[in-house]
Amino acid sequence: MKKNNGTTFMVIGLMFTTLRLTILNEHKILQYSALILGVALTIYSVFVSDKWKKTKKNGK
């Protein structure tokens, strides 16, 4: 099983959130879509990271 500690989701979420402020500045619907997707992925990464840490802690 691949170890996923949530870092990838965090980076992608922050990328979408940053993309909202730069390239999509003139397109409101895309701007808010990128913001919502970025925030959702960032929050999801926290849960994945927490689950990974608990699994790692219980495995020792």
mmCIF file with all atom_site columns, C-alpha atoms in Angstrom:
data_model
loop_
_atom_site.group_PDB
_atom_site.id
_atom_site.type_symbol
_atom_site.label_atom_id
_atom_site.label_alt_id
_atom_site.label_comp_id
_atom_site.label_asym_id
_atom_site.label_entity_id
_atom_site.label_seq_id
_atom_site.pdbx_PDB_ins_code
_atom_site.Cartn_x
_atom_site.Cartn_y
_atom_site.Cartn_z
_atom_site.occupancy
_atom_site.B_iso_or_equiv
_atom_site.pdbx_formal_charge
_atom_site.auth_seq_id
_atom_site.auth_comp_id
_atom_site.auth_asym_id
_atom_site.auth_atom_id
_atom_site.pdbx_PDB_model_num
ATOM 1  C CA . MET A 1 1  ? 0.000   0.000  0.000   1.00 0.00 ? 1  MET A CA 1
ATOM 2  C CA . LYS A 1 2  ? 1.313   3.414  -0.912  1.00 0.00 ? 2  LYS A CA 1
ATOM 3  C CA . LYS A 1 3  ? 1.994   5.685  2.024   1.00 0.00 ? 3  LYS A CA 1
ATOM 4  C CA . ASN A 1 4  ? 0.101   8.933  1.558   1.00 0.00 ? 4  ASN A CA 1
ATOM 5  C CA . ASN A 1 5  ? 0.678   11.515 4.254   1.00 0.00 ? 5  ASN A CA 1
ATOM 6  C CA . GLY A 1 6  ? -1.473  14.239 2.682   1.00 0.00 ? 6  GLY A CA 1
ATOM 7  C CA . THR A 1 7  ? 1.364   16.426 1.430   1.00 0.00 ? 7  THR A CA 1
ATOM 8  C CA . THR A 1 8  ? 0.342   16.027 -2.213  1.00 0.00 ? 8  THR A CA 1
ATOM 9  C CA . PHE A 1 9  ? -3.219  17.115 -1.487  1.00 0.00 ? 9  PHE A CA 1
ATOM 10 C CA . MET A 1 10 ? -1.954  20.089 0.523   1.00 0.00 ? 10 MET A CA 1
ATOM 11 C CA . VAL A 1 11 ? 0.274   21.259 -2.339  1.00 0.00 ? 11 VAL A CA 1
ATOM 12 C CA . ILE A 1 12 ? -2.510  20.877 -4.917  1.00 0.00 ? 12 ILE A CA 1
ATOM 13 C CA . GLY A 1 13 ? -4.982  22.680 -2.655  1.00 0.00 ? 13 GLY A CA 1
ATOM 14 C CA . LEU A 1 14 ? -2.626  25.585 -2.096  1.00 0.00 ? 14 LEU A CA 1
ATOM 15 C CA . MET A 1 15 ? -1.889  25.691 -5.825  1.00 0.00 ? 15 MET A CA 1
ATOM 16 C CA . PHE A 1 16 ? -5.591  26.099 -6.641  1.00 0.00 ? 16 PHE A CA 1
ATOM 17 C CA . THR A 1 17 ? -5.982  28.736 -3.944  1.00 0.00 ? 17 THR A CA 1
ATOM 18 C CA . THR A 1 18 ? -2.999  30.675 -5.320  1.00 0.00 ? 18 THR A CA 1
ATOM 19 C CA . LEU A 1 19 ? -4.205  30.216 -8.888  1.00 0.00 ? 19 LEU A CA 1
ATOM 20 C CA . ARG A 1 20 ? -7.412  31.965 -7.878  1.00 0.00 ? 20 ARG A CA 1
ATOM 21 C CA . LEU A 1 21 ? -5.501  35.118 -6.998  1.00 0.00 ? 21 LEU A CA 1
ATOM 22 C CA . THR A 1 22 ? -3.253  35.237 -10.064 1.00 0.00 ? 22 THR A CA 1
ATOM 23 C CA . ILE A 1 23 ? -4.386  33.868 -13.423 1.00 0.00 ? 23 ILE A CA 1
ATOM 24 C CA . LEU A 1 24 ? -8.136  33.717 -12.786 1.00 0.00 ? 24 LEU A CA 1
ATOM 25 C CA . ASN A 1 25 ? -8.374  37.302 -11.578 1.00 0.00 ? 25 ASN A CA 1
ATOM 26 C CA . GLU A 1 26 ? -10.824 38.370 -14.319 1.00 0.00 ? 26 GLU A CA 1
ATOM 27 C CA . HIS A 1 27 ? -13.100 35.304 -14.267 1.00 0.00 ? 27 HIS A CA 1
ATOM 28 C CA . LYS A 1 28 ? -15.249 35.346 -11.134 1.00 0.00 ? 28 LYS A CA 1
ATOM 29 C CA . ILE A 1 29 ? -16.891 31.905 -11.486 1.00 0.00 ? 29 ILE A CA 1
ATOM 30 C CA . LEU A 1 30 ? -13.549 30.194 -12.135 1.00 0.00 ? 30 LEU A CA 1
ATOM 31 C CA . GLN A 1 31 ? -11.971 32.207 -9.349  1.00 0.00 ? 31 GLN A CA 1
ATOM 32 C CA . TYR A 1 32 ? -14.467 30.990 -6.762  1.00 0.00 ? 32 TYR A CA 1
ATOM 33 C CA . SER A 1 33 ? -14.406 27.438 -8.133  1.00 0.00 ? 33 SER A CA 1
ATOM 34 C CA . ALA A 1 34 ? -10.627 27.337 -7.707  1.00 0.00 ? 34 ALA A CA 1
ATOM 35 C CA . LEU A 1 35 ? -10.946 28.754 -4.200  1.00 0.00 ? 35 LEU A CA 1
ATOM 36 C CA . ILE A 1 36 ? -13.533 26.174 -3.130  1.00 0.00 ? 36 ILE A CA 1
ATOM 37 C CA . LEU A 1 37 ? -11.573 23.310 -4.688  1.00 0.00 ? 37 LEU A CA 1
ATOM 38 C CA . GLY A 1 38 ? -8.331  24.529 -3.119  1.00 0.00 ? 38 GLY A CA 1
ATOM 39 C CA . VAL A 1 39 ? -9.804  24.890 0.345   1.00 0.00 ? 39 VAL A CA 1
ATOM 40 C CA . ALA A 1 40 ? -11.557 21.507 0.111   1.00 0.00 ? 40 ALA A CA 1
ATOM 41 C CA . LEU A 1 41 ? -8.338  19.750 -0.907  1.00 0.00 ? 41 LEU A CA 1
ATOM 42 C CA . THR A 1 42 ? -6.380  21.494 1.831   1.00 0.00 ? 42 THR A CA 1
ATOM 43 C CA . ILE A 1 43 ? -8.904  20.447 4.484   1.00 0.00 ? 43 ILE A CA 1
ATOM 44 C CA . TYR A 1 44 ? -8.971  16.895 3.099   1.00 0.00 ? 44 TYR A CA 1
ATOM 45 C CA . SER A 1 45 ? -5.171  16.757 3.283   1.00 0.00 ? 45 SER A CA 1
ATOM 46 C CA . VAL A 1 46 ? -5.338  17.508 7.003   1.00 0.00 ? 46 VAL A CA 1
ATOM 47 C CA . PHE A 1 47 ? -7.629  14.513 7.556   1.00 0.00 ? 47 PHE A CA 1
ATOM 48 C CA . VAL A 1 48 ? -5.428  12.256 5.411   1.00 0.00 ? 48 VAL A CA 1
ATOM 49 C CA . SER A 1 49 ? -2.339  13.420 7.292   1.00 0.00 ? 49 SER A CA 1
ATOM 50 C CA . ASP A 1 50 ? -4.010  12.796 10.650  1.00 0.00 ? 50 ASP A CA 1
ATOM 51 C CA . LYS A 1 51 ? -5.093  9.306  9.604   1.00 0.00 ? 51 LYS A CA 1
ATOM 52 C CA . TRP A 1 52 ? -1.574  8.555  8.345   1.00 0.00 ? 52 TRP A CA 1
ATOM 53 C CA . LYS A 1 53 ? -0.027  9.724  11.624  1.00 0.00 ? 53 LYS A CA 1
ATOM 54 C CA . LYS A 1 54 ? -2.441  7.598  13.680  1.00 0.00 ? 54 LYS A CA 1
ATOM 55 C CA . THR A 1 55 ? -1.705  4.544  11.544  1.00 0.00 ? 55 THR A CA 1
ATOM 56 C CA . LYS A 1 56 ? 2.022   5.126  11.828  1.00 0.00 ? 56 LYS A CA 1
ATOM 57 C CA . LYS A 1 57 ? 1.756   5.613  15.604  1.00 0.00 ? 57 LYS A CA 1
ATOM 58 C CA . ASN A 1 58 ? -0.312  2.430  16.085  1.00 0.00 ? 58 ASN A CA 1
ATOM 59 C CA . GLY A 1 59 ? 2.032   0.428  13.865  1.00 0.00 ? 59 GLY A CA 1
ATOM 60 C CA . LYS A 1 60 ? 5.029   0.867  16.164  1.00 0.00 ? 60 LYS A CA 1
#
